[in-house]
Short mmCIF file of C-alpha atoms and ligand atoms in Angstrom, two decimals:
data_model
loop_
_atom_site.label_atom_id
_atom_site.label_comp_id
_atom_site.label_asym_id
_atom_site.label_seq_id
_atom_site.Cartn_x
_atom_site.Cartn_y
_atom_site.Cartn_z
CA UNK A 1 5.44 -22.50 -30.27
CA UNK A 2 2.51 -20.85 -28.57
CA UNK A 3 3.61 -20.70 -24.94
CA UNK A 4 0.29 -19.30 -23.80
CA UNK A 5 -1.26 -22.77 -24.36
CA UNK A 6 0.86 -24.15 -21.56
CA UNK A 7 0.68 -21.25 -19.10
CA UNK A 8 -0.49 -22.37 -15.66
CA UNK A 9 -4.10 -21.66 -14.78
CA UNK A 10 -3.06 -18.98 -12.27
CA UNK A 11 -1.17 -17.07 -14.98
CA UNK A 12 -4.12 -17.06 -17.37
CA UNK A 13 -6.06 -14.85 -14.97
CA UNK A 14 -3.35 -12.16 -15.03
CA UNK A 15 -4.09 -9.29 -17.38
CA UNK A 16 -2.35 -6.04 -18.16
CA UNK A 17 -4.85 -3.35 -17.36
CA UNK A 18 -6.32 -1.23 -20.13
CA UNK A 19 -5.67 1.75 -17.90
CA UNK A 20 -1.95 1.21 -18.25
CA UNK A 21 -2.36 1.71 -21.98
CA UNK A 22 -4.18 4.98 -21.44
CA UNK A 23 -1.64 6.15 -18.91
CA UNK A 24 1.14 5.74 -21.46
CA UNK A 25 -0.20 9.02 -22.82
CA UNK A 26 1.14 10.67 -19.67
CA UNK A 27 4.44 11.30 -21.40
CA UNK A 28 2.83 14.18 -23.34
CA UNK A 29 4.17 17.59 -22.42
CA UNK A 30 2.07 19.85 -20.09
CA UNK A 31 -0.07 17.06 -18.76
CA UNK A 32 -0.90 17.43 -15.08
CA UNK A 33 -0.95 13.99 -13.60
CA UNK A 34 -2.73 12.93 -10.43
CA UNK A 35 -2.33 9.35 -11.61
CA UNK A 36 0.92 8.31 -9.94
CA UNK A 37 1.18 6.82 -6.49
CA UNK A 38 4.79 7.64 -5.86
CA UNK A 39 6.86 9.93 -3.62
CA UNK A 40 8.25 13.18 -5.00
CA UNK A 41 11.86 12.38 -5.99
CA UNK A 42 12.88 15.94 -5.05
CA UNK A 43 12.61 14.81 -1.44
CA UNK A 44 14.64 11.62 -1.57
CA UNK A 45 17.40 11.89 1.07
CA UNK A 46 19.99 11.73 -1.69
CA UNK A 47 23.00 13.02 0.24
CA UNK A 48 22.41 10.58 3.10
CA UNK A 49 22.20 7.70 0.61
CA UNK A 50 25.37 8.85 -1.19
CA UNK A 51 27.23 8.83 2.11
CA UNK A 52 25.71 5.46 3.08
CA UNK A 53 26.77 3.85 -0.20
CA UNK A 54 30.30 5.26 0.10
CA UNK A 55 30.62 3.90 3.63
CA UNK A 56 29.17 0.53 2.57
CA UNK A 57 31.66 0.26 -0.28
CA UNK A 58 34.66 1.20 1.82
CA UNK A 59 37.48 -1.32 1.45
CA UNK A 60 36.88 -2.64 4.95
CA UNK A 61 33.13 -3.22 4.54
CA UNK A 62 32.58 -3.85 0.82
CA UNK A 63 33.12 -7.57 1.36
CA UNK A 64 29.94 -7.66 3.46
CA UNK A 65 27.92 -5.17 1.39
CA UNK A 66 28.50 -7.04 -1.86
CA UNK A 67 28.17 -10.51 -0.39
CA UNK A 68 25.19 -12.86 0.06
CA UNK A 69 23.56 -12.48 3.46
CA UNK A 70 20.93 -14.14 5.68
CA UNK A 71 17.40 -14.44 4.28
CA UNK A 72 15.93 -12.92 7.46
CA UNK A 73 17.66 -9.63 6.71
CA UNK A 74 20.57 -7.48 7.90
CA UNK A 75 20.68 -7.61 11.70
CA UNK A 76 21.36 -3.89 12.41
CA UNK A 77 18.43 -2.95 10.16
CA UNK A 78 16.15 -5.43 11.94
CA UNK A 79 17.30 -3.83 15.21
CA UNK A 80 16.33 -0.38 13.91
CA UNK A 81 12.96 -1.78 12.81
CA UNK A 82 12.43 -3.34 16.26
CA UNK A 83 13.08 0.09 17.87
CA UNK A 84 10.76 1.75 15.36
CA UNK A 85 8.00 -0.78 16.06
CA UNK A 86 8.44 -0.11 19.77
CA UNK A 87 7.64 3.58 19.18
CA UNK A 88 4.42 2.30 17.54
CA UNK A 89 3.49 0.24 20.61
CA UNK A 90 4.80 -3.11 19.40
CA UNK A 91 7.64 -4.69 21.31
CA UNK A 92 9.21 -7.59 19.58
CA UNK A 93 12.66 -8.97 18.99
CA UNK A 94 14.46 -9.30 15.73
CA UNK A 95 13.32 -12.90 15.33
CA UNK A 96 9.84 -11.46 14.79
CA UNK A 97 11.09 -9.37 11.86
CA UNK A 98 11.98 -10.29 8.30
CA UNK A 99 13.23 -7.80 5.71
CA UNK A 100 11.50 -8.03 2.32
CA UNK A 101 12.03 -6.51 -1.12
CA UNK A 102 9.39 -3.84 -0.46
CA UNK A 103 6.13 -4.59 1.29
CA UNK A 104 4.80 -5.79 -2.08
CA UNK A 105 6.94 -8.90 -1.69
CA UNK A 106 5.48 -9.48 1.76
CA UNK A 107 1.97 -9.45 0.26
CA UNK A 108 3.03 -12.04 -2.30
CA UNK A 109 4.58 -14.29 0.36
CA UNK A 110 1.57 -13.99 2.65
CA UNK A 111 -0.73 -14.91 -0.22
CA UNK A 112 1.50 -17.89 -0.96
CA UNK A 113 1.63 -18.86 2.72
CA UNK A 114 -2.11 -18.77 3.42
CA UNK A 115 -4.17 -19.10 0.26
CA UNK A 116 -5.11 -22.38 -1.30
CA UNK A 117 -7.18 -22.07 -4.47
CA UNK A 118 -10.69 -20.78 -3.62
CA UNK A 119 -9.84 -19.80 -0.05
CA UNK A 120 -11.30 -16.43 0.83
CA UNK A 121 -9.38 -13.23 1.53
CA UNK A 122 -11.41 -10.46 3.17
CA UNK A 123 -10.44 -7.10 1.68
CA UNK A 124 -11.71 -3.55 1.80
CA UNK A 125 -13.97 -2.53 -1.09
CA UNK A 126 -12.02 -0.77 -2.69
CA UNK A 127 -8.55 -1.93 -1.66
CA UNK A 128 -4.92 -1.65 -2.81
CA UNK A 129 -4.74 -2.88 -6.40
CA UNK A 130 -1.26 -4.37 -5.85
CA UNK A 131 -2.60 -6.53 -3.01
CA UNK A 132 -5.35 -7.89 -5.27
CA UNK A 133 -2.67 -8.61 -7.88
CA UNK A 134 -0.38 -10.34 -5.37
CA UNK A 135 -3.16 -12.49 -3.89
CA UNK A 136 -4.75 -13.28 -7.26
CA UNK A 137 -1.76 -15.42 -8.24
CA UNK A 138 -2.99 -17.92 -5.64
CA UNK A 139 -6.50 -18.03 -7.14
CA UNK A 140 -8.51 -16.98 -4.10
CA UNK A 141 -12.03 -15.65 -3.71
CA UNK A 142 -12.53 -12.20 -2.24
CA UNK A 143 -15.17 -11.09 0.23
CA UNK A 144 -15.89 -7.69 1.71
CA UNK A 145 -14.14 -6.58 4.84
CA UNK A 146 -16.22 -3.76 6.20
CA UNK A 147 -15.08 -2.71 9.63
CA UNK A 148 -18.17 -0.62 10.32
CA UNK A 149 -20.66 -3.27 9.37
CA UNK A 150 -20.10 -6.07 11.90
CA UNK A 151 -21.11 -8.86 9.55
CA UNK A 152 -22.06 -12.09 11.22
CA UNK A 153 -18.90 -14.27 11.24
CA UNK A 154 -20.98 -17.40 10.61
CA UNK A 155 -22.34 -15.89 7.40
CA UNK A 156 -18.80 -14.97 6.29
CA UNK A 157 -17.54 -18.49 7.07
CA UNK A 158 -20.48 -20.09 5.23
CA UNK A 159 -19.94 -17.95 2.16
CA UNK A 160 -16.23 -18.89 2.13
CA UNK A 161 -17.16 -22.55 2.39
CA UNK A 162 -19.67 -22.24 -0.44
CA UNK A 163 -16.87 -20.71 -2.55
CA UNK A 164 -14.86 -23.91 -2.11
CA UNK A 165 -12.41 -23.12 0.68
CA UNK A 166 -12.26 -21.21 3.96
CA UNK A 167 -11.56 -17.67 5.04
CA UNK A 168 -7.84 -17.23 5.77
CA UNK A 169 -7.13 -13.57 6.43
CA UNK A 170 -8.37 -10.01 6.38
CA UNK A 171 -6.10 -7.61 4.53
CA UNK A 172 -6.35 -3.88 5.12
CA UNK A 173 -4.49 -0.63 5.32
CA UNK A 174 -5.96 1.14 8.37
CA UNK A 175 -4.03 4.40 7.95
CA UNK A 176 -4.59 6.57 4.85
CA UNK A 177 -5.47 3.65 2.63
CA UNK A 178 -4.55 3.41 -1.01
CA UNK A 179 -6.83 4.29 -2.84
CA UNK A 180 -9.32 6.03 -0.52
CA UNK A 181 -7.05 7.90 1.91
CA UNK A 182 -9.38 6.72 4.69
CA UNK A 183 -8.28 5.93 8.24
CA UNK A 184 -10.08 3.46 10.49
CA UNK A 185 -11.11 4.55 13.97
CA UNK A 186 -9.86 2.60 16.97
CA UNK A 187 -13.30 1.00 17.33
CA UNK A 188 -13.22 -0.11 13.68
CA UNK A 189 -9.75 -1.61 14.16
CA UNK A 190 -10.96 -3.51 17.21
CA UNK A 191 -13.95 -4.73 15.19
CA UNK A 192 -11.60 -6.10 12.51
CA UNK A 193 -9.68 -7.95 15.21
CA UNK A 194 -12.85 -9.29 16.82
CA UNK A 195 -14.14 -10.53 13.48
CA UNK A 196 -10.80 -12.24 12.75
CA UNK A 197 -10.86 -13.79 16.21
CA UNK A 198 -14.38 -15.14 15.62
CA UNK A 199 -13.37 -16.56 12.23
CA UNK A 200 -10.01 -17.91 13.38
CA UNK A 201 -8.19 -16.03 10.62
CA UNK A 202 -5.10 -13.80 10.41
CA UNK A 203 -5.11 -10.03 9.93
CA UNK A 204 -2.62 -8.62 7.42
CA UNK A 205 -2.07 -4.99 8.34
CA UNK A 206 -0.50 -2.90 5.57
CA UNK A 207 1.31 0.00 7.24
CA UNK A 208 2.84 1.44 4.05
CA UNK A 209 1.59 5.00 4.76
CA UNK A 210 1.46 4.94 8.57
CA UNK A 211 4.28 7.49 9.08
CA UNK A 212 2.72 9.99 6.67
CA UNK A 213 0.13 11.64 8.95
CA UNK A 214 -0.40 15.37 8.35
CA UNK A 215 -3.27 16.05 10.71
CA UNK A 216 -4.96 14.60 13.78
CA UNK A 217 -3.66 12.18 16.38
CA UNK A 218 -2.11 8.84 15.55
CA UNK A 219 -4.35 5.84 16.17
CA UNK A 220 -2.61 2.66 17.35
CA UNK A 221 -2.02 0.10 14.64
CA UNK A 222 -4.07 -3.09 14.72
CA UNK A 223 -0.96 -4.99 15.78
CA UNK A 224 -0.36 -2.50 18.62
CA UNK A 225 -3.99 -2.90 19.77
CA UNK A 226 -3.65 -6.66 19.74
CA UNK A 227 -0.31 -6.45 21.57
CA UNK A 228 -1.91 -4.26 24.25
CA UNK A 229 -4.47 -7.03 24.75
CA UNK A 230 -2.25 -10.11 24.53
CA UNK A 231 1.10 -8.73 25.67
CA UNK A 232 3.10 -11.09 23.47
CA UNK A 233 3.68 -10.79 19.75
CA UNK A 234 3.90 -14.56 19.40
CA UNK A 235 0.28 -14.76 20.57
CA UNK A 236 -0.91 -12.21 17.99
CA UNK A 237 -2.85 -13.04 14.81
CA UNK A 238 -1.93 -9.72 13.18
CA UNK A 239 0.90 -9.62 10.65
CA UNK A 240 2.23 -6.10 10.06
CA UNK A 241 3.86 -5.11 6.74
CA UNK A 242 6.06 -2.01 6.78
CA UNK A 243 7.95 -0.18 4.04
CA UNK A 244 10.69 2.38 3.54
CA UNK A 245 9.28 3.18 0.09
CA UNK A 246 7.06 6.09 1.08
CA UNK A 247 9.45 7.58 3.65
CA UNK A 248 12.99 7.06 2.27
CA UNK A 249 13.11 5.65 -1.26
CA UNK A 250 11.11 2.99 -3.14
CA UNK A 251 13.88 2.19 -5.62
CA UNK A 252 15.94 0.28 -3.09
CA UNK A 253 13.04 -2.13 -2.46
CA UNK A 254 13.31 -2.48 1.30
CA UNK A 255 10.31 -3.32 3.47
CA UNK A 256 9.60 -5.59 6.41
CA UNK A 257 7.17 -7.98 8.08
CA UNK A 258 6.55 -8.18 11.83
CA UNK A 259 4.72 -11.27 13.06
CA UNK A 260 4.67 -14.24 15.40
CA UNK A 261 7.80 -16.37 15.02
CA UNK A 262 6.13 -19.35 13.29
CA UNK A 263 4.93 -17.00 10.52
CA UNK A 264 8.37 -15.41 10.16
CA UNK A 265 10.18 -18.77 10.02
CA UNK A 266 7.84 -19.93 7.27
CA UNK A 267 8.14 -16.81 5.13
CA UNK A 268 11.92 -17.00 5.53
CA UNK A 269 11.64 -20.38 3.77
CA UNK A 270 9.52 -18.78 1.03
CA UNK A 271 12.11 -16.05 0.62
CA UNK A 272 14.94 -18.56 0.39
CA UNK A 273 13.05 -20.28 -2.40
CA UNK A 274 12.13 -17.05 -4.20
CA UNK A 275 15.11 -14.67 -4.10
CA UNK A 276 17.36 -15.84 -1.22
CA UNK A 277 17.51 -12.38 0.37
CA UNK A 278 16.89 -8.67 -0.09
CA UNK A 279 19.94 -6.92 -1.64
CA UNK A 280 22.59 -6.65 1.08
CA UNK A 281 23.94 -3.25 0.10
CA UNK A 282 20.41 -1.79 -0.04
CA UNK A 283 19.67 -2.99 3.48
CA UNK A 284 22.97 -1.57 4.73
CA UNK A 285 22.24 1.77 3.05
CA UNK A 286 18.69 1.95 4.39
CA UNK A 287 19.94 1.11 7.88
CA UNK A 288 22.51 3.92 7.68
CA UNK A 289 20.01 6.46 6.32
CA UNK A 290 17.21 5.46 8.71
CA UNK A 291 19.55 5.95 11.68
CA UNK A 292 20.85 9.25 10.32
CA UNK A 293 17.72 11.03 9.07
CA UNK A 294 14.47 9.03 9.37
CA UNK A 295 12.69 11.15 12.02
CA UNK A 296 13.73 14.54 10.58
CA UNK A 297 13.03 13.40 7.06
CA UNK A 298 9.51 12.29 7.94
CA UNK A 299 8.88 15.74 9.47
CA UNK A 300 9.87 17.32 6.12
CA UNK A 301 7.65 14.97 4.13
CA UNK A 302 4.71 15.66 6.43
CA UNK A 303 5.08 19.39 5.79
CA UNK A 304 5.47 19.08 2.03
CA UNK A 305 2.73 16.51 1.43
CA UNK A 306 0.42 18.00 4.06
CA UNK A 307 0.52 21.34 2.22
CA UNK A 308 -0.21 19.59 -1.07
CA UNK A 309 -3.12 17.68 0.45
CA UNK A 310 -4.62 20.95 1.71
CA UNK A 311 -4.13 22.53 -1.70
CA UNK A 312 -5.99 19.62 -3.29
CA UNK A 313 -8.87 19.68 -0.79
CA UNK A 314 -9.23 23.46 -1.12
CA UNK A 315 -9.18 23.28 -4.93
CA UNK A 316 -11.78 20.49 -4.94
CA UNK A 317 -13.97 22.61 -2.66
CA UNK A 318 -13.53 25.65 -4.91
CA UNK A 319 -14.06 23.98 -8.29
CA UNK A 320 -16.04 20.72 -8.18
CA UNK A 321 -19.68 20.83 -9.27
CA UNK A 322 -22.56 19.80 -7.01
CA UNK A 323 -23.00 16.02 -6.83
CA UNK A 324 -19.29 15.18 -6.62
CA UNK A 325 -17.96 13.99 -3.27
CA UNK A 326 -14.48 13.13 -2.03
CA UNK A 327 -12.64 11.86 1.03
CA UNK A 328 -10.73 14.14 3.44
CA UNK A 329 -7.65 12.13 4.35
CA UNK A 330 -5.42 12.97 7.31
CA UNK A 331 -2.34 11.53 5.61
CA UNK A 332 -1.00 9.31 2.84
CA UNK A 333 -0.95 10.21 -0.84
CA UNK A 334 -4.50 9.92 -2.18
CA UNK A 335 -7.93 11.54 -2.30
CA UNK A 336 -10.82 9.39 -3.55
CA UNK A 337 -13.52 11.05 -5.54
CA UNK A 338 -17.02 9.71 -6.23
CA UNK A 339 -18.72 10.74 -9.46
CA UNK A 340 -22.46 10.61 -10.22
CA UNK A 341 -23.60 6.96 -10.34
CA UNK A 342 -23.96 6.81 -14.14
CA UNK A 343 -20.48 8.14 -14.87
CA UNK A 344 -17.56 5.80 -15.65
CA UNK A 345 -14.11 6.87 -14.44
CA UNK A 346 -12.48 5.23 -17.46
CA UNK A 347 -14.48 7.27 -19.97
CA UNK A 348 -13.76 10.35 -17.91
CA UNK A 349 -10.02 9.60 -18.09
CA UNK A 350 -10.14 9.64 -21.89
CA UNK A 351 -11.88 13.02 -21.81
CA UNK A 352 -9.49 14.32 -19.14
CA UNK A 353 -6.38 13.27 -21.08
CA UNK A 354 -7.63 15.36 -24.01
CA UNK A 355 -7.64 18.31 -21.59
CA UNK A 356 -4.20 17.33 -20.25
CA UNK A 357 -5.10 16.12 -16.80
CA UNK A 358 -4.86 12.52 -15.56
CA UNK A 359 -5.93 10.28 -12.65
CA UNK A 360 -6.56 6.57 -12.07
CA UNK A 361 -10.14 5.32 -12.62
CA UNK A 362 -11.37 3.49 -9.52
CA UNK A 363 -12.81 0.21 -10.86
CA UNK A 364 -9.52 -1.72 -10.67
CA UNK A 365 -9.39 -1.21 -6.90
CA UNK A 366 -12.54 -3.26 -6.40
CA UNK A 367 -12.05 -7.03 -6.23
CA UNK A 368 -15.11 -7.45 -8.48
CA UNK A 369 -14.31 -4.44 -10.70
CA UNK A 370 -17.98 -3.51 -10.54
CA UNK A 371 -17.97 0.04 -9.22
CA UNK A 372 -17.10 2.42 -12.04
CA UNK A 373 -17.98 5.88 -10.76
CA UNK A 374 -14.88 6.58 -8.68
CA UNK A 375 -11.41 7.99 -9.36
CA UNK A 376 -8.15 8.19 -7.37
CA UNK A 377 -6.23 11.45 -7.18
CA UNK A 378 -2.60 11.52 -6.03
CA UNK A 379 -1.33 14.69 -4.37
CA UNK A 380 2.29 13.83 -3.54
CA UNK A 381 3.85 14.65 -6.92
CA UNK A 382 2.66 18.13 -7.92
CA UNK A 383 3.22 21.46 -6.18
CA UNK A 384 0.31 23.53 -4.87
CA UNK A 385 -0.03 25.78 -7.94
CA UNK A 386 -0.06 22.81 -10.32
CA UNK A 387 -2.58 21.01 -8.13
CA UNK A 388 -4.86 24.08 -8.32
CA UNK A 389 -4.63 24.27 -12.11
CA UNK A 390 -5.11 20.52 -12.51
CA UNK A 391 -8.17 20.31 -10.25
CA UNK A 392 -9.77 23.29 -12.03
CA UNK A 393 -9.22 21.49 -15.36
CA UNK A 394 -10.60 18.24 -13.98
CA UNK A 395 -13.69 20.00 -12.60
CA UNK A 396 -14.35 21.44 -16.06
CA UNK A 397 -14.04 17.98 -17.65
CA UNK A 398 -16.48 16.56 -15.07
CA UNK A 399 -18.91 19.46 -15.58
CA UNK A 400 -18.87 18.88 -19.34
CA UNK A 401 -19.40 15.13 -18.86
CA UNK A 402 -22.30 15.76 -16.47
CA UNK A 403 -23.96 18.09 -18.99
CA UNK A 404 -23.96 15.34 -21.67
N1 PMP B 1 0.91 -1.28 0.13
C1 PMP B 1 0.31 -0.18 -0.32
C2 PMP B 1 -0.99 0.23 0.28
C3 PMP B 1 0.91 0.56 -1.36
O1 PMP B 1 0.29 1.66 -1.81
C4 PMP B 1 2.14 0.14 -1.89
C5 PMP B 1 2.85 0.90 -2.99
N2 PMP B 1 2.07 1.47 -3.95
C6 PMP B 1 2.71 -1.03 -1.38
C7 PMP B 1 2.08 -1.71 -0.36
C8 PMP B 1 3.98 -1.60 -1.91
O2 PMP B 1 5.04 -0.77 -1.66
P1 PMP B 1 6.55 -1.27 -1.57
O3 PMP B 1 6.61 -2.65 -2.13
O4 PMP B 1 7.31 -0.29 -2.35
O5 PMP B 1 6.86 -1.26 -0.11
#
């Protein structure tokens, strides 16, 4: 039988990316890869997790750790998250918090909750590829969210209507976005809120990298800005997605959503239908480790990754030819590089792999896939010396391509 004939319409739009095929070549020895988007495993708080798992599996507590649990999430972990959100200017109680299997799951649920076919999601251009993938399953249209541009809300609403639905939410990552590394100013964040207010839509704030700031002063999250205005989380349109993946460990798949209670109650129903709950023992372990080491651990990560970011920016400055520009992030894991207009990041990747250096071509981060002359460079995985060698190699590849 040919199952593809009976796949649902939404599944037919899902494609494996050609880039994945190219990136399989990363297993070659001596390749320097700026392609990943993952934390350096050397800095996982392994000892704290070993202790947490031992405690969780103690005879007295194993019955809880290995048992089913509430879909909302493990209460002591939600209490830690509530305290953490308070330090970010958001006071809420645990009924405003649901634990998810990574923030990726939250993006899926929020797409499922809000998007009918042909409704419009406003996203940054470029935006997080995984968000486009999560939302795409619900067959939406995408429009540009540009915080600096102040587009007329009526024009946005009309365009959404012409596309066959209505605008439902803006999705963005205001701190050290994946892929650009950019951070929105306070004024830009307020503009996103004002636009959402005018359109009557939600704001999905992706805070995956918020704790990883290496320079400059923290800017309040969009949810914190809205809270400062409205004073009550249940009156807020912003839905905040958090994650332990970038700070503690992605493999345990623990993230969270903070939102008004009606949103939380509804995504709890979605979670019950999808996977019942996030793994109990993982939530218990993350709670233990967060309480034991979170603040100190984040200080370590800021030092390590901040040094790597500087190494990358200095190497780019030293080696890149005229005509190449890049972002100067204050945190996160990525630098975004713009090539001359006629150059395609995908072709460049093929040439770069031959010289044993890798990155992710930028086109996949655009909802329309139309902009080809950008690439994403990750700096969290390699040490400073390797970053220097890799950027020098990449600059040579770009110089050769420009000379063609
Ligand atoms: N949001 C952004 C911006 C990301 O970069 C990632 C991970 N690449 C995620 C969400 C998902 O992370 P997780 O599900 O591990 O929390």
